[in-house]
Coordinates of C-alpha atoms and ligand atoms in Angstrom, one line a residue:
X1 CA 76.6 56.1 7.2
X2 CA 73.4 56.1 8.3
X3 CA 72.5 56.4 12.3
X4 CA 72.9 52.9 14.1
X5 CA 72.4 51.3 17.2
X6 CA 75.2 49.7 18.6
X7 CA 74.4 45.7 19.7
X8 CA 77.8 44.5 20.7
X9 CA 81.6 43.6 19.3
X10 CA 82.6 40.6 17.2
X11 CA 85.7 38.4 17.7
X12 CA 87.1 39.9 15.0
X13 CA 86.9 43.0 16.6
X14 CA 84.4 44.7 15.2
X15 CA 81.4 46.5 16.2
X16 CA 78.2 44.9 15.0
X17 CA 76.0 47.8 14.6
X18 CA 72.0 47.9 13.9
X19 CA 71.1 50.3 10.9
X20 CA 68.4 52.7 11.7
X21 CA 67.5 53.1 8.0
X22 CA 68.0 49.2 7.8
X23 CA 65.6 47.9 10.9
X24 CA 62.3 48.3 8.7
X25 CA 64.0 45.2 6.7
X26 CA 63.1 43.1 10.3
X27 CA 65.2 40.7 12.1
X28 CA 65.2 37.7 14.4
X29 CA 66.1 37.2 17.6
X30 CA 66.3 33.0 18.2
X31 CA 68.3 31.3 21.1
X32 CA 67.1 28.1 23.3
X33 CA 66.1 29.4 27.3
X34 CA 68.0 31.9 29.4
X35 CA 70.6 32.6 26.6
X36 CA 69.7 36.2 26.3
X37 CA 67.2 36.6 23.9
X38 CA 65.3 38.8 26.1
X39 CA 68.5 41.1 27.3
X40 CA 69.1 41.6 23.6
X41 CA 65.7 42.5 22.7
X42 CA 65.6 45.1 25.7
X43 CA 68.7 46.3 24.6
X44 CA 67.6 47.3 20.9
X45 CA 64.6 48.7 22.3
X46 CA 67.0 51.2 24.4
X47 CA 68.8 51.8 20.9
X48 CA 65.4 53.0 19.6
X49 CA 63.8 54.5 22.2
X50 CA 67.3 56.8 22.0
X51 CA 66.9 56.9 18.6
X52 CA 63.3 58.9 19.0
X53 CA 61.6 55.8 17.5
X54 CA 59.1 54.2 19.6
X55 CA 59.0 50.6 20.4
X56 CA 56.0 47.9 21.4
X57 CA 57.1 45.0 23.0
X58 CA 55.1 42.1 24.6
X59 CA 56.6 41.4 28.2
X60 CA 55.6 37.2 28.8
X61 CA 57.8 37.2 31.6
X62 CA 57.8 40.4 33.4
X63 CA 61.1 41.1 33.1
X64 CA 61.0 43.9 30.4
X65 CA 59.7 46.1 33.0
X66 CA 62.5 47.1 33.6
X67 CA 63.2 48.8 31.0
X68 CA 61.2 51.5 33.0
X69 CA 64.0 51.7 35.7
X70 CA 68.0 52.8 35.3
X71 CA 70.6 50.4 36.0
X72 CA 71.8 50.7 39.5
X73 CA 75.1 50.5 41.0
X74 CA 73.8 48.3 44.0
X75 CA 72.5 45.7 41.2
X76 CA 73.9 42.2 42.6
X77 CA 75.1 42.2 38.7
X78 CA 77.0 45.8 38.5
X79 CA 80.7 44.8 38.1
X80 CA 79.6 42.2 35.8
X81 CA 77.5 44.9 33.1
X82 CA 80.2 46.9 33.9
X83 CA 83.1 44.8 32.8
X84 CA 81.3 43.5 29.6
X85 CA 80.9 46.9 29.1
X86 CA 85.0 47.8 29.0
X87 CA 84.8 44.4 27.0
X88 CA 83.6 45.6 24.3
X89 CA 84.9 49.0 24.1
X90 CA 81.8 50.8 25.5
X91 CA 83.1 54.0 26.9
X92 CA 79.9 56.1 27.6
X93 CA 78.2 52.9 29.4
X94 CA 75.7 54.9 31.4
X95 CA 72.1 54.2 33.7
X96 CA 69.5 55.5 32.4
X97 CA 65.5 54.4 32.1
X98 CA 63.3 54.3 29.2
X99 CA 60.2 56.6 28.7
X100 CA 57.6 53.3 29.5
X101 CA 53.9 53.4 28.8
X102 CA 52.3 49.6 30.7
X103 CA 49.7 47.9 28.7
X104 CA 47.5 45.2 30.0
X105 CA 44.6 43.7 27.9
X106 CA 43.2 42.7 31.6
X107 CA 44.0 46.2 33.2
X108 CA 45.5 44.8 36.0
X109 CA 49.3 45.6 35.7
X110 CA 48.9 48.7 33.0
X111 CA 46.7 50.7 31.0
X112 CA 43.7 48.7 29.3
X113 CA 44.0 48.0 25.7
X114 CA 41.3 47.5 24.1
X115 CA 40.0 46.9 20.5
X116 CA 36.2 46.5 19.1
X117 CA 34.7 43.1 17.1
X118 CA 34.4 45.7 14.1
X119 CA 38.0 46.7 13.7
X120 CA 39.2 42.3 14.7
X121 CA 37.0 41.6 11.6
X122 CA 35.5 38.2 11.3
X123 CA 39.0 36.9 9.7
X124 CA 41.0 36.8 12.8
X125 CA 37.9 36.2 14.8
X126 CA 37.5 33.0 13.0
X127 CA 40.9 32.4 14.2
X128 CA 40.6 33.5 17.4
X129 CA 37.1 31.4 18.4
X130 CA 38.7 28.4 16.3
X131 CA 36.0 28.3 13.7
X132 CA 35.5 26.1 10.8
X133 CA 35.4 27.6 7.0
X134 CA 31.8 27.4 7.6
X135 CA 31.3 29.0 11.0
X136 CA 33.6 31.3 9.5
X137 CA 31.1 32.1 6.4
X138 CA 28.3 32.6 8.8
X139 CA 30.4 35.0 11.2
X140 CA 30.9 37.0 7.9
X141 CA 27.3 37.2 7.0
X142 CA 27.1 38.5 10.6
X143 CA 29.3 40.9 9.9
X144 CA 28.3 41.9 6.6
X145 CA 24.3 42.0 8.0
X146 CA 25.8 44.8 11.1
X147 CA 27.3 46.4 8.2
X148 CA 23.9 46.9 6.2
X149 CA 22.2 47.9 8.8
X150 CA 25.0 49.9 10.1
X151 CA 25.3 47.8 13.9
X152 CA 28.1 49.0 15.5
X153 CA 30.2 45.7 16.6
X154 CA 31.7 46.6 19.9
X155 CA 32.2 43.9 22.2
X156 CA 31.4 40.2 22.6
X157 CA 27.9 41.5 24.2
X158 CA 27.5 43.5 21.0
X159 CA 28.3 39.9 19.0
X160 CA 26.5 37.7 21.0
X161 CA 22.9 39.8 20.6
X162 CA 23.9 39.9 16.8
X163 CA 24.4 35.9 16.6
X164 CA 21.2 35.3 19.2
X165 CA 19.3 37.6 16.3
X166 CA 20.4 35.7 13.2
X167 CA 19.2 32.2 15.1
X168 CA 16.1 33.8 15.6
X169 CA 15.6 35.0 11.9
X170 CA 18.0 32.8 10.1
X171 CA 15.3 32.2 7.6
X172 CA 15.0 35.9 6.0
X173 CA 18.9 36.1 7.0
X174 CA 19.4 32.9 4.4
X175 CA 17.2 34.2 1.9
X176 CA 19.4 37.3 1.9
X177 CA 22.8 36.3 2.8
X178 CA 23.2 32.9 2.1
X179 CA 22.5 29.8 4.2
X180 CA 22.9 30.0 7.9
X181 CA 22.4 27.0 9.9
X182 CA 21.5 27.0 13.5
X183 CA 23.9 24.3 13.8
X184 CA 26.5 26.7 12.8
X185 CA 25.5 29.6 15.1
X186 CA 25.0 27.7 18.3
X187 CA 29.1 26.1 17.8
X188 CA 29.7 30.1 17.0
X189 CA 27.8 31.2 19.9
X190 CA 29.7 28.2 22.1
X191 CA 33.3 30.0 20.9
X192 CA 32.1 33.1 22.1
X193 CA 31.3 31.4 26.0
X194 CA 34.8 30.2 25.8
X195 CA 36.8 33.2 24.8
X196 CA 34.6 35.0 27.5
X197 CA 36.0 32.8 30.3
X198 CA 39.3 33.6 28.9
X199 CA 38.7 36.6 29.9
X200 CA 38.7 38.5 26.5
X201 CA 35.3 40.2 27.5
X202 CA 37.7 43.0 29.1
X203 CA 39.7 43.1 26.0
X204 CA 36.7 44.4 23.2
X205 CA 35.2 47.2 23.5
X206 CA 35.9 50.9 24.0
X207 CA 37.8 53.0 23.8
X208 CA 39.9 51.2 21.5
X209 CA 43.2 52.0 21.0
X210 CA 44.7 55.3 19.2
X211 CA 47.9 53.9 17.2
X212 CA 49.0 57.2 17.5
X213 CA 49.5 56.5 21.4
X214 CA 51.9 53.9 20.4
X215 CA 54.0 56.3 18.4
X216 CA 54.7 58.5 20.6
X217 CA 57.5 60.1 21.2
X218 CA 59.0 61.9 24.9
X219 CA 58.8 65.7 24.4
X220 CA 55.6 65.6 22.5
X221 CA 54.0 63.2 25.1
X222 CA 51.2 65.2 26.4
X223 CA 48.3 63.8 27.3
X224 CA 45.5 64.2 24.2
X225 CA 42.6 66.3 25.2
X226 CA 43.2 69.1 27.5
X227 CA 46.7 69.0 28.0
X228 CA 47.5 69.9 31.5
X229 CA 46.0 67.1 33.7
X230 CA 48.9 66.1 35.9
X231 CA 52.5 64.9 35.2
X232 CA 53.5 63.6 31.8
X233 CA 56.3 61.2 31.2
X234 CA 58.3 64.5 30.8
X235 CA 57.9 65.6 33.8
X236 CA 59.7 62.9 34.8
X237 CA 62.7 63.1 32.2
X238 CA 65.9 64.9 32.6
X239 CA 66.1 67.2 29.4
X240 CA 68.7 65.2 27.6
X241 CA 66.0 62.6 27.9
X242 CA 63.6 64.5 25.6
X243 CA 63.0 63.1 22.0
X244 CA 63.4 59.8 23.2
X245 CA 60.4 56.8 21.7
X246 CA 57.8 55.9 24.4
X247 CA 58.3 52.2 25.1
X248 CA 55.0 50.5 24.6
X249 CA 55.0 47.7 27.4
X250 CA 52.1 44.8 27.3
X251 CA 51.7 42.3 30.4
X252 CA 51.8 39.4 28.5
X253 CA 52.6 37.1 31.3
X254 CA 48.4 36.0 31.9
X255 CA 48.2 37.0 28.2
X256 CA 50.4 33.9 27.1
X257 CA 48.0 31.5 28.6
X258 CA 45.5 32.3 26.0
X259 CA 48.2 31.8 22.7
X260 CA 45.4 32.3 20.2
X261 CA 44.3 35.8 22.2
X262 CA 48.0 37.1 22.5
X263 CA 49.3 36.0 19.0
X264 CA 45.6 37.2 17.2
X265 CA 46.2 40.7 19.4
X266 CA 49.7 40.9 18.1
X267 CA 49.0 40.1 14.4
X268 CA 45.4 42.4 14.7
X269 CA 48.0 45.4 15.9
X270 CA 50.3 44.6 12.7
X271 CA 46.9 45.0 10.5
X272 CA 46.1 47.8 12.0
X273 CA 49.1 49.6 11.6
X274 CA 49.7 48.2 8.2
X275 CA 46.1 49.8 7.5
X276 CA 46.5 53.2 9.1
X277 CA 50.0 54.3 8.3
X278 CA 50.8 56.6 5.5
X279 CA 53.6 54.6 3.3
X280 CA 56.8 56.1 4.1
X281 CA 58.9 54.1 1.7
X282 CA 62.2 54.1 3.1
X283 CA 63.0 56.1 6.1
X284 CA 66.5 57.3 8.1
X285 CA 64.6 55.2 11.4
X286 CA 61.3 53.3 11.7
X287 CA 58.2 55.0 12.7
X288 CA 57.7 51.9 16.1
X289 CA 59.5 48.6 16.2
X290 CA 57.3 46.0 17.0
X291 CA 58.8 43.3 19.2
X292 CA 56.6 39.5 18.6
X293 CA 58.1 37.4 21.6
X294 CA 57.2 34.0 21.5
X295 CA 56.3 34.2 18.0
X296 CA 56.1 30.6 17.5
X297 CA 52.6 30.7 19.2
X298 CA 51.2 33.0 15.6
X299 CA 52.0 30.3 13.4
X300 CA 51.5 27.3 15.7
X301 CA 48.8 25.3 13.6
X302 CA 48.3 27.9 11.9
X303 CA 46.2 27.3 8.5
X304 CA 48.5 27.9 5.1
X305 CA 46.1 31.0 4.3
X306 CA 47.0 32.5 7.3
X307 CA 50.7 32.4 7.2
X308 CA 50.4 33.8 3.8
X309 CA 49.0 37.0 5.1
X310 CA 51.2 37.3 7.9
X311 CA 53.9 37.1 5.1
X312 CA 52.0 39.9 3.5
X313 CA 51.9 42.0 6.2
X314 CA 55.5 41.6 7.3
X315 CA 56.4 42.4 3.2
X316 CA 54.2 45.5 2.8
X317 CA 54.5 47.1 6.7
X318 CA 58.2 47.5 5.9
X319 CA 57.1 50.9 3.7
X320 CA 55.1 52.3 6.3
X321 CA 58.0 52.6 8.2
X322 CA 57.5 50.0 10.6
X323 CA 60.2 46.8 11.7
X324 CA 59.1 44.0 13.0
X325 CA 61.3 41.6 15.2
X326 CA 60.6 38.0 15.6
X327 CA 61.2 36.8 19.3
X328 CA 62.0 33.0 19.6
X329 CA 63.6 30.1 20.9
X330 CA 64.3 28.3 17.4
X331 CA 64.6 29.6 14.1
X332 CA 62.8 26.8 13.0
X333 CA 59.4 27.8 14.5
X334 CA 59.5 30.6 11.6
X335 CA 57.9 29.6 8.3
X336 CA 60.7 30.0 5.5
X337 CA 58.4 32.5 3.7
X338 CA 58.3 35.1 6.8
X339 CA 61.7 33.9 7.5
X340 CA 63.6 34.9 4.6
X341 CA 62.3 38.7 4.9
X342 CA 64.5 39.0 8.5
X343 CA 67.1 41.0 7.3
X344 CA 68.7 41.0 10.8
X345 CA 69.4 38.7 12.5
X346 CA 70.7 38.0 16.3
X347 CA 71.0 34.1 16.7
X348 CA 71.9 33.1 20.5
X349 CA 73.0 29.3 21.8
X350 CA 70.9 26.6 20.7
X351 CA 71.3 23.0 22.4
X352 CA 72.2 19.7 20.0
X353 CA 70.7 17.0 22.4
X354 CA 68.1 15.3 19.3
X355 CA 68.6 15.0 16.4
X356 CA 65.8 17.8 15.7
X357 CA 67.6 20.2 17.3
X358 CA 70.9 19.2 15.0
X359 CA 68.6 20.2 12.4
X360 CA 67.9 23.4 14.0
X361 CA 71.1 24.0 14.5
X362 CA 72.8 23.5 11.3
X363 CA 69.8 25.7 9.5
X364 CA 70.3 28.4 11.5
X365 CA 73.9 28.1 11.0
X366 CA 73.6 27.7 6.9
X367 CA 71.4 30.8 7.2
X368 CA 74.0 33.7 7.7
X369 CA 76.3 34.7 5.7
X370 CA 79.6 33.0 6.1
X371 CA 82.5 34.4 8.0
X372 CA 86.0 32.7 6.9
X373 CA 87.5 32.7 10.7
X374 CA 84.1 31.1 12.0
X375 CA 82.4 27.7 11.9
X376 CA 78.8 28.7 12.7
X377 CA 77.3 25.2 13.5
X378 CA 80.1 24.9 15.8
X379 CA 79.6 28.1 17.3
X380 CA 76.1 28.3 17.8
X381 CA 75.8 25.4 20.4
X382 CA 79.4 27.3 22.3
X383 CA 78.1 30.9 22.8
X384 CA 77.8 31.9 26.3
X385 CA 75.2 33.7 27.9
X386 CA 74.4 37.0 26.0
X387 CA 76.7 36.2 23.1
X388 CA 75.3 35.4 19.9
X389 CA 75.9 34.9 16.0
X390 CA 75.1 38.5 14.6
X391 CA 74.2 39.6 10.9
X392 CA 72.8 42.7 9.9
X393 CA 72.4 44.5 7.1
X394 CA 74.6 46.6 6.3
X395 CA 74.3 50.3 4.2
X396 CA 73.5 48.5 0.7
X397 CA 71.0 46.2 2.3
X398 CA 73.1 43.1 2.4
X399 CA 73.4 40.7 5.5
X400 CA 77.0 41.7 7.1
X401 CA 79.4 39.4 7.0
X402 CA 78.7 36.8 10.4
X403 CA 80.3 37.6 13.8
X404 CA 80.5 35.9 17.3
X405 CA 79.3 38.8 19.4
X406 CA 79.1 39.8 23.1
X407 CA 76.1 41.3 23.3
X408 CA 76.2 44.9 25.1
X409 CA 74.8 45.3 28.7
X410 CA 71.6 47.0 29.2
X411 CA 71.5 50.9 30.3
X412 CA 68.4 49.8 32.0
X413 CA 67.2 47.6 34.7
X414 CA 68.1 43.7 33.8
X415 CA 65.4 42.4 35.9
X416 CA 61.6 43.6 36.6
X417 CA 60.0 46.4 37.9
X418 CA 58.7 46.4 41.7
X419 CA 55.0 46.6 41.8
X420 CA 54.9 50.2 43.3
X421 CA 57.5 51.2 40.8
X422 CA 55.1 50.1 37.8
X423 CA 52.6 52.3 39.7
X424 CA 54.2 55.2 39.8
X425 CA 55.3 54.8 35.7
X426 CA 51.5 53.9 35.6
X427 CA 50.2 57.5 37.6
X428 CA 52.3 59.1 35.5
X429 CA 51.6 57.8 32.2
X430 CA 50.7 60.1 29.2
X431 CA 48.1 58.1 28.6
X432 CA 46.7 58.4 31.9
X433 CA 42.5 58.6 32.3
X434 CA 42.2 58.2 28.5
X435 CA 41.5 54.5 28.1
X436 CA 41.5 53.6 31.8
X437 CA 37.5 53.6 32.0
X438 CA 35.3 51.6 29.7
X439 CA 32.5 53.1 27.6
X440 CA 29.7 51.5 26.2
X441 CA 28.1 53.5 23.7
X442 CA 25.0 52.1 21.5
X443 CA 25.7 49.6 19.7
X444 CA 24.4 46.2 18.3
X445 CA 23.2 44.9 21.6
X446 CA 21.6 47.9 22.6
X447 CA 19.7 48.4 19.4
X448 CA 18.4 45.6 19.2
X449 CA 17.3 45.2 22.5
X450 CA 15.8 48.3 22.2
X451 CA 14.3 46.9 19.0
X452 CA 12.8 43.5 20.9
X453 CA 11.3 46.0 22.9
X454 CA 9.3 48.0 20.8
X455 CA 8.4 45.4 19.1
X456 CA 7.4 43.4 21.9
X457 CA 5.2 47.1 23.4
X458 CA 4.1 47.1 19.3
X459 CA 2.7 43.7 19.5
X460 CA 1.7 43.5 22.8
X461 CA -0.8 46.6 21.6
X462 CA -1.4 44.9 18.8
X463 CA -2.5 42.2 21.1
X464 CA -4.3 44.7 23.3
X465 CA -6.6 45.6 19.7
X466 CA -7.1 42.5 18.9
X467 CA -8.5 41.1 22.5
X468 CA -10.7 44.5 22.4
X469 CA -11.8 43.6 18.9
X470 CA -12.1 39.9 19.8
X471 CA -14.4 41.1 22.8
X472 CA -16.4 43.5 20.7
X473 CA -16.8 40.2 18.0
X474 CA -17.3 37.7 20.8
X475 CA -20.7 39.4 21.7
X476 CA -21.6 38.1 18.1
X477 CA -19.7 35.1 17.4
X478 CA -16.5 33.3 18.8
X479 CA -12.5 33.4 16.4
X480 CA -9.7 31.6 16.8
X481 CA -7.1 32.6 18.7
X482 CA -4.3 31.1 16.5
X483 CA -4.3 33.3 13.3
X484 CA -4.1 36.2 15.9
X485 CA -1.2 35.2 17.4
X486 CA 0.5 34.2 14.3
X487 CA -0.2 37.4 12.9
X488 CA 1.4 38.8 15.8
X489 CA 4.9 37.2 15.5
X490 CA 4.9 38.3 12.1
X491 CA 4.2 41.9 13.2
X492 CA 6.4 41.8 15.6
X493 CA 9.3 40.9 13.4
X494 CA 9.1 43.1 10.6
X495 CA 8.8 46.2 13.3
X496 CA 11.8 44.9 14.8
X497 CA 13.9 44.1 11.2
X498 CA 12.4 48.2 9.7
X499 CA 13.4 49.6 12.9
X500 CA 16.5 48.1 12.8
X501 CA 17.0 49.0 9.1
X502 CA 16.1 52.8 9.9
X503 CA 18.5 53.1 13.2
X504 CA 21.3 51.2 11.8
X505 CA 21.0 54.0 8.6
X506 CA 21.0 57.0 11.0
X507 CA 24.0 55.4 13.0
X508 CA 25.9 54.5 9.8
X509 CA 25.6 58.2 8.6
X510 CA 26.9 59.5 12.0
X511 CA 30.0 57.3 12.3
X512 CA 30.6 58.3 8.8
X513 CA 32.3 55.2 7.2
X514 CA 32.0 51.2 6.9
X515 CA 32.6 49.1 9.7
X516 CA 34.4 45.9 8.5
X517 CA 37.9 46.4 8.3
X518 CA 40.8 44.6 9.2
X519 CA 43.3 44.3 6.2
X520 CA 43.2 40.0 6.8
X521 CA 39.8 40.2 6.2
X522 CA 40.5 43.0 2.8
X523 CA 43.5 41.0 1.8
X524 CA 41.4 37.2 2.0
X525 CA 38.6 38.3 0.2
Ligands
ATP1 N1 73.7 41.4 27.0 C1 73.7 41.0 28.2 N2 74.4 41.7 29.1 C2 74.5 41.3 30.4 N3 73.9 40.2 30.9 C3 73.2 39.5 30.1 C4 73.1 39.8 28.7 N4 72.3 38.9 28.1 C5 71.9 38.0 29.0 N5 72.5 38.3 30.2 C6 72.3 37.6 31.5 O1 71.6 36.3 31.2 C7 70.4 36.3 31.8 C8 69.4 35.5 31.0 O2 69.1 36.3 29.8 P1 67.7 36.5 29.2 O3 66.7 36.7 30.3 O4 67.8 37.5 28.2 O5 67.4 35.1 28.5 P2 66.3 34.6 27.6 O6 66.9 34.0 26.4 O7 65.3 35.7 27.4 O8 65.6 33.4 28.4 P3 64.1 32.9 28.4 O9 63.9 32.1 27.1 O10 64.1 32.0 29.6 O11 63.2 34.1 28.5 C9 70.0 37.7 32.2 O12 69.2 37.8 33.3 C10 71.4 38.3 32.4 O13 71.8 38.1 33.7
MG2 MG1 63.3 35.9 27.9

């Protein structure tokens, strides 16, 4: 049998154990408030982190923090872990902490994270700034024109001098690209204000994120770059430690209050690792678990299109080596088609006050495989507090036969991390410096800027001739003014559109490859 992670014992006795060679076929973790879903998740993410496979989880209420601290004996809760412990037959129960790296999109409780407009792609930008098909096409064209003329697309400053270009030469743009309203822009350009006072101006730009800093793993932590700034994670690890996964941690509580931001992050991450892995095929243990809590928020009115590439990605991810594990409160949140691929599956108390939740209820329960000695329906709406109905799959690939489980207690802190304990994990992150400090190199905004202003020097000479030629003349006879300054907008345009052409080459050739990615955007097209 392949390595496993143990989750907890059954009422028939028997250990209900997560496959590592299994956990790439996903799983769902589903049970209505304070029931354990969180506890549960922290616990697999132990499991892995033991396991040498790195984990990234989203932490919406704080309290996965802890996963940074051990267990203590002076926990108000101590007997209690400790007695569900001997419960369920778990000898070695010991404290330990988790190797944690802290994320935070708004750099305030972790490590920035940070992606550009060019690797979002205009697909889940669309989705993001809630645009129509049509405000959609034009963001494309945007795209595909900072593509030609090889624009980086950084950040939203980067985007907004790209759109406030295209209004201003929307007629060449057309002729070239297809129509582009300045109807359409301005409602694009009116998106953009609003996911800048949701504070996402923080969250594009550089330096993005290195996946490989999410798969790290303790032991071969060290900082990239030089190599011997400071204390690593290691440093901090007892040696029987080493090996372990670093436990990707993103604040998620501000996060949530922006659902299209955190669940567009989320699935962009997915993408992104669907695109960069190598494909693995079926591995002994996952290369990262990826933890989606609150996962109801990524297909909330979500458009058909949408949840069939989430499908897609959850279907083909699985042979790079990486599981995916939906967090929510009902099953039912989960479209059938992304919901049939959870192979595992940890379902927690649900409540039967209306009659919706009676349907919840009795589809979850009709979802696992039956279990002679159980009546799931009844069960489900009986389990205490970190207990829950538990299938996984077993060495064949098939769900295990259905068990009432008490879930196992954590080795790490149930409960947050104090502030100046997330500091300290913070100072001595492997990570530390490398992201911490934005950079804004030349992109978009500042070409084209630069661009306005050589043309606006190049006309304003122009200008300069033509008042010295228009003196010279005047001597003789008098011209009109208006075919000079016409002349002069025209000038000034196609200076800025060559020069913009002849930059955008050079850059294009430097950074070596094309800049629309995004395998939503590949996959739609
Ligand atoms: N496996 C477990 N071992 C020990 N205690 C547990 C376990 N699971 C849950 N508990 C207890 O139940 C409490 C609530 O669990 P948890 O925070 O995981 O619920 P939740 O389903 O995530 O709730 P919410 O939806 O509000 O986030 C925990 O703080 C802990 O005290
Ligand atoms: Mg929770």
């Amino acid at each position: 049998m392949g390595k496993s992670i143990f989750v907890g014992k059954d009422t028939d006795g028997l250990d209900q154990v997560l496959l590592l060679n299994k956990a790439n076929r996903h799983g769902l973790i589903a049970g209505a408030t304070g029931t354990g879903k969180t506890v549960t998740l922290q616990i697999l993410t132990e499991g892995f982190s033991k396991a040498g496979v790195p984990v990234f989880c989203a932490d919406v209420k704080g309290d996965l923090s802890g996963l940074s601290q051990p267990g203590s004996v002076s926990h108000k809760l101590h007997d209690k872990l400790l007695s569900r412990a001997a419960k369920i037959g778990l000898d070695d129960y010991r404290y330990s902490a988790m190797p944690v790296i802290f994320w935070d999109l708004y750099s305030k409780q972790g490590h920035p994270i940070r992606a550009t407009i060019s690797e979002m792609g205009p697909t889940l930008l669309a989705r993001l700034m809630d645009l129509n098909p049509t405000q959609e096409g034009i963001l494309t064209i945007a795209f595909e024109l900072a593509d030609d003329e090889g624009m980086l697309l950084l950040d939203l400053q980067d985007l907004r001098a790209l759109l406030n270009y295209i209004s201003d030469h929307k007629k060449e743009i057309s002729r070239e690209y297809g129509n582009v309203t300045s109807q359409s822009v301005a409602a694009i350009q009116r998106s953009l204000l609003t996911l800048e006072r949701e504070g996402a101006e923080e969250f594009f730009g550089e330096p993005a994120l290195k996946l490989a800093d999410l798969m790290r793993v303790n032991g071969n932590g060290k900082k990239r770059g030089d190599g011997n700034d400071g204390l690593t994670l290691d440093d901090l690890m007892q040696t029987d430690e080493a090996g372990r996964g670093i436990v990707s941690i993103l604040a998620a509580d501000e996060l949530i209050n922006s659902p299209k931001l955190y669940s567009v992050f989320l699935l962009w991450l997915l993408s992104e690792l669907f695109e960069e892995l190598p494909e693995v095929g079926n591995p002994d243990k996952p290369k990262l678990v990826f933890f989606f809590d609150e996962a109801h928020l990524l297909f909330d009115d979500a458009p058909d299109a949408l949840i069939d590439k989430i499908e897609q990605v959850a279907r083909l991810i699985r042979s790079k080596g990486v599981g995916v594990f939906f967090v929510t409160q009902n099953p039912m949140d989960i479209p059938d088609s992304v919901l049939g691929q959870l192979g595992n599956r940890i379902q927690h108390a649900l409540r039967a006050y209306t009659p919706k939740e009676q349907k919840a209820i009795r589809a979850a329960a009709s979802s696992f495989r039956e279990n002679p000695n159980l009546d799931t329906e009844e069960v489900i709406t009986d389990l205490g507090i970190g207990e829950a109905l538990v299938s996984l799959l077993d060495e064949k690939g098939v769900p295990g036969v259905v068990g009432r489980t008490l879930i196992r207690p954590p080795a790490s802190r149930l409960g947050p991390a104090t502030k100046p304990e997330r500091k300290t994990v913070i100072a001595a992150s492997p990570v530390g410096g490398l992201y911490d400090d934005p950079i804004n190199r030349e992109s978009a905004y500042e070409i084209l800027a630069a661009k306005e202003l050589k043309a606006a020097e190049a006309a304003e000479k122009a200008a300069q001739k033509t008042e010295r030629e228009k003196a010279k003349a005047e001597k003789s006879r008098s011209r009109s003014r208006t075919t000079t300054r016409h002349r002069t907008t025209r000038k000034k345009e196609n200076v800025v559109i060559k020069e913009i052409k002849r930059e955008g080459r050079l850059l294009m050739r430097r950074e070596g490859r094309k800049i629309i990615r995004g395998i939503l955007g590949a996959i739609i097209r």
